[in-house]
Amino acid sequence: MVDHTVKAFDADIGQLRGMISQMGGLAEDAIALAMQALQRPDPALAARVRADDKAIDAIESEVERLAVRIIALRAPMAVDLREVVAALKIAAVVERIGDYAKNIAKRVPMIDGEHRIEPISLLPSMARMASDMVRAALDAFAARDPEAAMRVVESDAALDDFYDSIFRTLVTYMVENPRTISQVAHLLFVAKNLERIGDHATNVAEMVYFAATGTQMADRDRGGATSEDER
């Protein structure tokens, strides 16, 4: 009976991990497609990114239901309980990352114009860095690897530096080319959303670390995402 219960719990945890991984893959795709839509520009692709966000939301709801069921039926304790709670929280964070990609896609029709400005070419590298952080954080969750989680947190400083550099470049470009103020303002919004994706990846990494070790990761000096983030 005990063996059966353990196997059932392991199967439930495996299902949770699978759904989190699926959400992460969809979120990564959304970031990449949103940036493609921005570069081309492609309003139709941007609209697809916005529509596809519903799939991420749906999986998050499934994760919530499964996590509640596991807690109610399996009564997990210690590391097992921490992993279930971490999965529940991580699903909410990944859903938010999908929202950031959707927000970027919303800007595409606003930036689309006859004259495309040069700084757009700076953003894809930042997007890849942010997306890599998301993937690494979710890989750490799947592997229950606190060391990998710490590496994600440590990489956030590089993304913040990238954001600061792009911010300065965009502001300088706007000052030198006043007619581009509207487009640059939208690009600043895009860059900020990418920086917040990195913040959320580090939030996931911190949850992974706690789930694996039972201790909080040491405080770090960074600007976290807030409840005032645009949806």
mmCIF file of N, CA, C and O in Angstrom, residues 77-83 86 144-147 149 205-218:
data_model
loop_
_atom_site.group_PDB
_atom_site.id
_atom_site.type_symbol
_atom_site.label_atom_id
_atom_site.label_comp_id
_atom_site.label_asym_id
_atom_site.label_seq_id
_atom_site.Cartn_x
_atom_site.Cartn_y
_atom_site.Cartn_z
ATOM 1 N N MET A 77 5.046 15.894 2.682
ATOM 2 C CA MET A 77 5.753 16.587 3.763
ATOM 3 C C MET A 77 7.166 16.937 3.315
ATOM 4 O O MET A 77 7.676 16.390 2.333
ATOM 5 N N ALA A 78 7.775 17.880 4.046
ATOM 6 C CA ALA A 78 9.175 18.262 3.853
ATOM 7 C C ALA A 78 9.472 18.586 2.386
ATOM 8 O O ALA A 78 8.784 19.397 1.781
ATOM 9 N N VAL A 79 10.499 17.925 1.818
ATOM 10 C CA VAL A 79 10.938 18.269 0.469
ATOM 11 C C VAL A 79 9.843 18.036 -0.563
ATOM 12 O O VAL A 79 9.725 18.777 -1.541
ATOM 13 N N ASP A 80 9.004 17.021 -0.358
ATOM 14 C CA ASP A 80 7.929 16.751 -1.308
ATOM 15 C C ASP A 80 6.907 17.893 -1.317
ATOM 16 O O ASP A 80 6.451 18.331 -2.386
ATOM 17 N N LEU A 81 6.567 18.380 -0.135
ATOM 18 C CA LEU A 81 5.622 19.495 -0.056
ATOM 19 C C LEU A 81 6.225 20.749 -0.663
ATOM 20 O O LEU A 81 5.541 21.487 -1.385
ATOM 21 N N ARG A 82 7.502 20.983 -0.384
ATOM 22 C CA ARG A 82 8.154 22.164 -0.957
ATOM 23 C C ARG A 82 8.145 22.114 -2.473
ATOM 24 O O ARG A 82 7.955 23.135 -3.134
ATOM 25 N N GLU A 83 8.326 20.921 -3.043
ATOM 26 C CA GLU A 83 8.334 20.814 -4.501
ATOM 27 C C GLU A 83 6.969 21.096 -5.094
ATOM 28 O O GLU A 83 6.847 21.768 -6.119
ATOM 29 N N ALA A 86 6.394 24.781 -4.785
ATOM 30 C CA ALA A 86 7.249 25.470 -5.759
ATOM 31 C C ALA A 86 6.647 25.381 -7.154
ATOM 32 O O ALA A 86 6.627 26.375 -7.893
ATOM 33 N N ARG A 144 15.969 19.323 -9.912
ATOM 34 C CA ARG A 144 16.117 19.602 -8.474
ATOM 35 C C ARG A 144 17.561 20.010 -8.163
ATOM 36 O O ARG A 144 18.189 19.489 -7.242
ATOM 37 N N ASP A 145 18.081 20.946 -8.939
ATOM 38 C CA ASP A 145 19.497 21.296 -8.887
ATOM 39 C C ASP A 145 19.690 22.701 -8.314
ATOM 40 O O ASP A 145 19.563 23.701 -9.037
ATOM 41 N N PRO A 146 20.012 22.822 -7.028
ATOM 42 C CA PRO A 146 20.167 24.147 -6.434
ATOM 43 C C PRO A 146 21.372 24.917 -6.974
ATOM 44 O O PRO A 146 21.339 26.153 -7.045
ATOM 45 N N GLU A 147 22.433 24.194 -7.353
ATOM 46 C CA GLU A 147 23.605 24.883 -7.907
ATOM 47 C C GLU A 147 23.270 25.544 -9.245
ATOM 48 O O GLU A 147 23.677 26.679 -9.520
ATOM 49 N N ALA A 149 20.342 26.544 -10.087
ATOM 50 C CA ALA A 149 19.471 27.674 -9.743
ATOM 51 C C ALA A 149 20.306 28.894 -9.353
ATOM 52 O O ALA A 149 19.996 30.024 -9.744
ATOM 53 N N ALA A 205 14.296 30.569 -10.024
ATOM 54 C CA ALA A 205 15.513 29.936 -9.517
ATOM 55 C C ALA A 205 15.542 29.946 -7.987
ATOM 56 O O ALA A 205 15.965 28.967 -7.357
ATOM 57 N N GLU A 206 15.107 31.032 -7.390
ATOM 58 C CA GLU A 206 15.076 31.102 -5.933
ATOM 59 C C GLU A 206 14.099 30.071 -5.354
ATOM 60 O O GLU A 206 14.361 29.462 -4.317
ATOM 61 N N MET A 207 12.957 29.892 -6.019
ATOM 62 C CA MET A 207 11.989 28.882 -5.576
ATOM 63 C C MET A 207 12.583 27.482 -5.698
ATOM 64 O O MET A 207 12.377 26.628 -4.831
ATOM 65 N N VAL A 208 13.292 27.242 -6.781
ATOM 66 C CA VAL A 208 13.929 25.936 -6.987
ATOM 67 C C VAL A 208 14.939 25.674 -5.877
ATOM 68 O O VAL A 208 15.001 24.570 -5.309
ATOM 69 N N TYR A 209 15.727 26.687 -5.562
ATOM 70 C CA TYR A 209 16.741 26.540 -4.518
ATOM 71 C C TYR A 209 16.094 26.191 -3.183
ATOM 72 O O TYR A 209 16.547 25.275 -2.474
ATOM 73 N N PHE A 210 15.026 26.891 -2.838
ATOM 74 C CA PHE A 210 14.355 26.625 -1.565
ATOM 75 C C PHE A 210 13.729 25.235 -1.553
ATOM 76 O O PHE A 210 13.810 24.510 -0.559
ATOM 77 N N ALA A 211 13.089 24.858 -2.670
ATOM 78 C CA ALA A 211 12.463 23.535 -2.729
ATOM 79 C C ALA A 211 13.490 22.431 -2.552
ATOM 80 O O ALA A 211 13.225 21.410 -1.914
ATOM 81 N N ALA A 212 14.686 22.623 -3.107
ATOM 82 C CA ALA A 212 15.710 21.584 -3.051
ATOM 83 C C ALA A 212 16.454 21.540 -1.723
ATOM 84 O O ALA A 212 16.865 20.469 -1.273
ATOM 85 N N THR A 213 16.624 22.718 -1.087
ATOM 86 C CA THR A 213 17.483 22.775 0.102
ATOM 87 C C THR A 213 16.743 23.055 1.403
ATOM 88 O O THR A 213 17.267 22.778 2.489
ATOM 89 N N GLY A 214 15.559 23.644 1.296
ATOM 90 C CA GLY A 214 14.831 24.019 2.503
ATOM 91 C C GLY A 214 15.317 25.314 3.119
ATOM 92 O O GLY A 214 14.841 25.729 4.181
ATOM 93 N N THR A 215 16.245 25.998 2.451
ATOM 94 C CA THR A 215 16.749 27.295 2.931
ATOM 95 C C THR A 215 16.600 28.336 1.834
ATOM 96 O O THR A 215 16.621 28.015 0.636
ATOM 97 N N GLN A 216 16.454 29.587 2.254
ATOM 98 C CA GLN A 216 16.339 30.669 1.295
ATOM 99 C C GLN A 216 17.707 31.014 0.716
ATOM 100 O O GLN A 216 18.716 30.978 1.437
ATOM 101 N N MET A 217 17.726 31.375 -0.541
ATOM 102 C CA MET A 217 18.966 31.844 -1.152
ATOM 103 C C MET A 217 19.349 33.185 -0.530
ATOM 104 O O MET A 217 18.470 33.971 -0.158
ATOM 105 N N ALA A 218 20.633 33.446 -0.406
ATOM 106 C CA ALA A 218 21.099 34.704 0.170
ATOM 107 C C ALA A 218 20.540 35.877 -0.612
ATOM 108 O O ALA A 218 20.363 35.811 -1.838
#
